[in-house]
Coordinates of N, CA, C and O in Angstrom, one line a residue:
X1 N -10.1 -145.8 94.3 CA -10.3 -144.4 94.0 C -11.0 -144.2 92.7 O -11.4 -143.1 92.5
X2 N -11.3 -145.4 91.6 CA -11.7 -145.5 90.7 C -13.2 -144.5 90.8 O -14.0 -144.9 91.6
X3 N -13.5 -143.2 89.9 CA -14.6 -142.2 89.7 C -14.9 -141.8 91.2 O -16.0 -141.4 91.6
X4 N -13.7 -141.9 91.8 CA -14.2 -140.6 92.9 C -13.2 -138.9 92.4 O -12.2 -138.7 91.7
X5 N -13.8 -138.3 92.9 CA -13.5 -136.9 92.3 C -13.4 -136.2 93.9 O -14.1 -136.2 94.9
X6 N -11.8 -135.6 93.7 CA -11.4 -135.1 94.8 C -11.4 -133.3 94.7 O -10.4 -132.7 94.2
X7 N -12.3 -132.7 95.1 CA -12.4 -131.2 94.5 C -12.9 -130.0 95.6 O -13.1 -130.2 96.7
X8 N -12.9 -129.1 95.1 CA -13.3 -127.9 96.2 C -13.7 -126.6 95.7 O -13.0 -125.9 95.0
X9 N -14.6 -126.4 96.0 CA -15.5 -125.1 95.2 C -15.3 -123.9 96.1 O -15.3 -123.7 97.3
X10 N -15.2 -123.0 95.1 CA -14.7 -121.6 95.9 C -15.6 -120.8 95.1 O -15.9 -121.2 94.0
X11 N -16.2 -119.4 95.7 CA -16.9 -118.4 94.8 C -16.4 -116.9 95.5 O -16.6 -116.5 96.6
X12 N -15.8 -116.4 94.3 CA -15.9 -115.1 94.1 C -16.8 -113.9 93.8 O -18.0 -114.3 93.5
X13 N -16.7 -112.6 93.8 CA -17.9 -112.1 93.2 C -17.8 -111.9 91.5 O -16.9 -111.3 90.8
X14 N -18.9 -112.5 91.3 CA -19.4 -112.8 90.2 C -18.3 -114.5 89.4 O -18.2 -114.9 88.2
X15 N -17.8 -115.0 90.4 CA -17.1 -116.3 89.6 C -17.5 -117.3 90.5 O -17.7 -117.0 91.7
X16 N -17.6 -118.7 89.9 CA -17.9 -120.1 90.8 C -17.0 -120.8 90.2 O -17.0 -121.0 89.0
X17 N -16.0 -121.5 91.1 CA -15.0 -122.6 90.5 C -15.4 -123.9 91.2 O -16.2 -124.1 92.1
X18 N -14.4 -124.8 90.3 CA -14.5 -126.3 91.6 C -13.3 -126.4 91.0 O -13.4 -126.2 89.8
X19 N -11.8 -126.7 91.6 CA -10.5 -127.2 91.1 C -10.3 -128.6 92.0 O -10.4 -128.6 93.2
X20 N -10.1 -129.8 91.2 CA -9.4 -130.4 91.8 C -8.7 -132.0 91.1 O -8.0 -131.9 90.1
X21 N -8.9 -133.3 91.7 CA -8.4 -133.7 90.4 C -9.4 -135.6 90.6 O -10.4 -135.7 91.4
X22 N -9.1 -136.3 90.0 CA -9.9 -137.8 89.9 C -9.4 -138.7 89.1 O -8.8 -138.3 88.1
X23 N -9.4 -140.0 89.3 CA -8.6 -141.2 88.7 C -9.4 -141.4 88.1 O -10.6 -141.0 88.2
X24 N -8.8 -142.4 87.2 CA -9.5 -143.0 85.8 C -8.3 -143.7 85.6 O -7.1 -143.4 85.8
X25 N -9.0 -145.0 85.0 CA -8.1 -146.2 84.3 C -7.7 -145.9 83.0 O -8.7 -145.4 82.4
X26 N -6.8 -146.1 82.3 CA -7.1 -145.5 80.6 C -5.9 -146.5 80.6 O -5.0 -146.5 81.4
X27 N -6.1 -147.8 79.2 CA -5.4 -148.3 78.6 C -4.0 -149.4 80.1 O -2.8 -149.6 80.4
X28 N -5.2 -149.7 80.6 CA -4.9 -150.3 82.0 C -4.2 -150.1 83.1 O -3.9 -150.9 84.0
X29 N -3.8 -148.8 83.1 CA -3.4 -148.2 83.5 C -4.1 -146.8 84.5 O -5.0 -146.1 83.9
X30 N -3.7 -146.6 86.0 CA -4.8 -145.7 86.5 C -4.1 -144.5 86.5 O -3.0 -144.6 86.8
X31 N -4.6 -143.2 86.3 CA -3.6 -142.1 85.8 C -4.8 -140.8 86.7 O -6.1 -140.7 86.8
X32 N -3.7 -139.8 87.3 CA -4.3 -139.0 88.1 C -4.8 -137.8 87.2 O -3.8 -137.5 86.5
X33 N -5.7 -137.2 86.9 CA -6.3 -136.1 85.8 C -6.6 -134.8 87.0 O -7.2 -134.9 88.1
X34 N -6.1 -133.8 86.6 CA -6.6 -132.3 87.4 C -7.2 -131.9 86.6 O -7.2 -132.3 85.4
X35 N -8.0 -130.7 87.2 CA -8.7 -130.1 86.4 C -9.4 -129.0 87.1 O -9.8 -129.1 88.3
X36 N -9.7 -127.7 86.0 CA -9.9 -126.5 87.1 C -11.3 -126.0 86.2 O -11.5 -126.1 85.0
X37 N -12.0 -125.7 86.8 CA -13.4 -125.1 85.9 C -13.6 -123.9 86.6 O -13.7 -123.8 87.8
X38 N -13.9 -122.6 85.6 CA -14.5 -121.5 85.9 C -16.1 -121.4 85.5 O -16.5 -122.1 84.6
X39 N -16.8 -120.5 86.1 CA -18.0 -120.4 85.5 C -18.0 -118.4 86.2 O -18.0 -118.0 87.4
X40 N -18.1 -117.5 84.8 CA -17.8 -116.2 85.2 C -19.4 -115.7 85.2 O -20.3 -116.5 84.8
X41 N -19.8 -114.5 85.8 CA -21.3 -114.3 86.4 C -22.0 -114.5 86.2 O -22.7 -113.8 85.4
X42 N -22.4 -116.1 87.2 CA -23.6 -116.6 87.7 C -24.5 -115.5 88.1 O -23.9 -114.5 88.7
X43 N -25.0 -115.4 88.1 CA -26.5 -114.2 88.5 C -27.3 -115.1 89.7 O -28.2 -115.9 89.4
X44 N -26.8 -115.0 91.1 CA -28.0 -115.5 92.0 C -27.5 -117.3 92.2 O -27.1 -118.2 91.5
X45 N -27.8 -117.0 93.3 CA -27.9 -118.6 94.0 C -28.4 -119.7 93.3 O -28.1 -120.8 93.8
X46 N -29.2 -119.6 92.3 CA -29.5 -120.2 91.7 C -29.1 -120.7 90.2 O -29.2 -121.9 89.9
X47 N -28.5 -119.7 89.2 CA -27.6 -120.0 88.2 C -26.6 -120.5 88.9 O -25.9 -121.4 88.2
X48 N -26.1 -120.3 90.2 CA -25.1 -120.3 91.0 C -25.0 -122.2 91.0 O -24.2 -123.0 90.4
X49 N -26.1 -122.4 91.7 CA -26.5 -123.5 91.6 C -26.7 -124.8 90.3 O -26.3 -126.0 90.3
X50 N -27.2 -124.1 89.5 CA -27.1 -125.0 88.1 C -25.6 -125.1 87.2 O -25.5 -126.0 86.3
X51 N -24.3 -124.1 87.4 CA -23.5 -124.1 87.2 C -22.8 -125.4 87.8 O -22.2 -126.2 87.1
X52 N -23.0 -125.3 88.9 CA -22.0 -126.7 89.4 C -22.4 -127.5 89.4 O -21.6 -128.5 89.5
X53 N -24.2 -127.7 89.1 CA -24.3 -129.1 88.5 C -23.9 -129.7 87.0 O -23.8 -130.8 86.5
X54 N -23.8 -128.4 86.5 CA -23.0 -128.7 85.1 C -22.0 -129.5 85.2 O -21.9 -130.6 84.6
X55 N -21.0 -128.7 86.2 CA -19.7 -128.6 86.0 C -19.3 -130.3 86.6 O -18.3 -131.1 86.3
X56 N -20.5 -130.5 87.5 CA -20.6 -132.6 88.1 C -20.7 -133.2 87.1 O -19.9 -134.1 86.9
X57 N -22.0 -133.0 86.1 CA -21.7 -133.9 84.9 C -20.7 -133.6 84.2 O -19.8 -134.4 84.3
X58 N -20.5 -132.8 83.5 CA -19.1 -132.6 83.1 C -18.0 -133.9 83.3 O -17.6 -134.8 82.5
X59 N -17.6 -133.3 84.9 CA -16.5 -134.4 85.4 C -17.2 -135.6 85.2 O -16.6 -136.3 84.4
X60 N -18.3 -136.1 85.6 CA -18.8 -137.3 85.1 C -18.5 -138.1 84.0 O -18.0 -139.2 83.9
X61 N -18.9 -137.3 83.0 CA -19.0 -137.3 81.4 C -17.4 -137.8 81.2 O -17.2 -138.8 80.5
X62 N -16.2 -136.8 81.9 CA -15.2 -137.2 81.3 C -14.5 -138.8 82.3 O -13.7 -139.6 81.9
X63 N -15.1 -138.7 83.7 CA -14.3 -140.1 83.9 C -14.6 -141.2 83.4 O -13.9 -142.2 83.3
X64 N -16.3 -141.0 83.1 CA -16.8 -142.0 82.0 C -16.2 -142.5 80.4 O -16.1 -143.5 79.8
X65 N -16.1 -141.2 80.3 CA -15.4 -141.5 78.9 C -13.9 -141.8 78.8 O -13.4 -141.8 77.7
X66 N -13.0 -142.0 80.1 CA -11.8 -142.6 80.3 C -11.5 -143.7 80.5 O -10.6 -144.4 80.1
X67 N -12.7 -144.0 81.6 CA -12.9 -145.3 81.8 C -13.2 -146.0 80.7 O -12.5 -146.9 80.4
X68 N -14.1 -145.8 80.2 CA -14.2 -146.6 78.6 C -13.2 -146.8 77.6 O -13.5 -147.7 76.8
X69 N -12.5 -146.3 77.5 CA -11.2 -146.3 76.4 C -10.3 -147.4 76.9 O -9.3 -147.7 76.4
X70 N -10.8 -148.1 78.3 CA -9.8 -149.3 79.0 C -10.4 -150.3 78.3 O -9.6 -151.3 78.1
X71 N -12.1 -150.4 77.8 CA -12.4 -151.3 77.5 C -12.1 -151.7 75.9 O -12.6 -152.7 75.4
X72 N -11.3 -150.9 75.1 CA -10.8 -151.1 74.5 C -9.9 -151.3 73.9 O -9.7 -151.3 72.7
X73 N -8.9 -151.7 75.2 CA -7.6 -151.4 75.1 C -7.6 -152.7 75.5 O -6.6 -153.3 75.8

């Protein structure tokens, strides 16, 4: 399950979420992390759109940076 990301995007009017959660090793150990992201009015399918690509690097960024703290440990 190591950097798979288990999540689900919902949109409201005027909000885009993805809640959900993803493993990461930290300190040798694999530990389950949730996590909920808002993004409040998107304007159009398109901000719509670059929002949740954010919101992938983001989660990226962070199981990357968990994973790495094993290599220090």
């Amino acid at each position: 399950s190591r950097g798979r990301i288990f999540a689900k995007t919902g949109t409201l009017s005027a909000v885009s979420n993805l809640s959900g959660y993803f493993y990461a090793r930290q300190n040798g150990v694999m530990k389950k992390y949730y996590f909920v992201v808002f993004v409040n009015k998107p304007k159009g399918s398109a901000q719509t759109s670059q929002a949740r690509s954010l919101i992938e690097a983001l989660l990226r960024h962070w199981i990357h940076k968990l994973n790495q703290t094993d290599l220090v440990a």
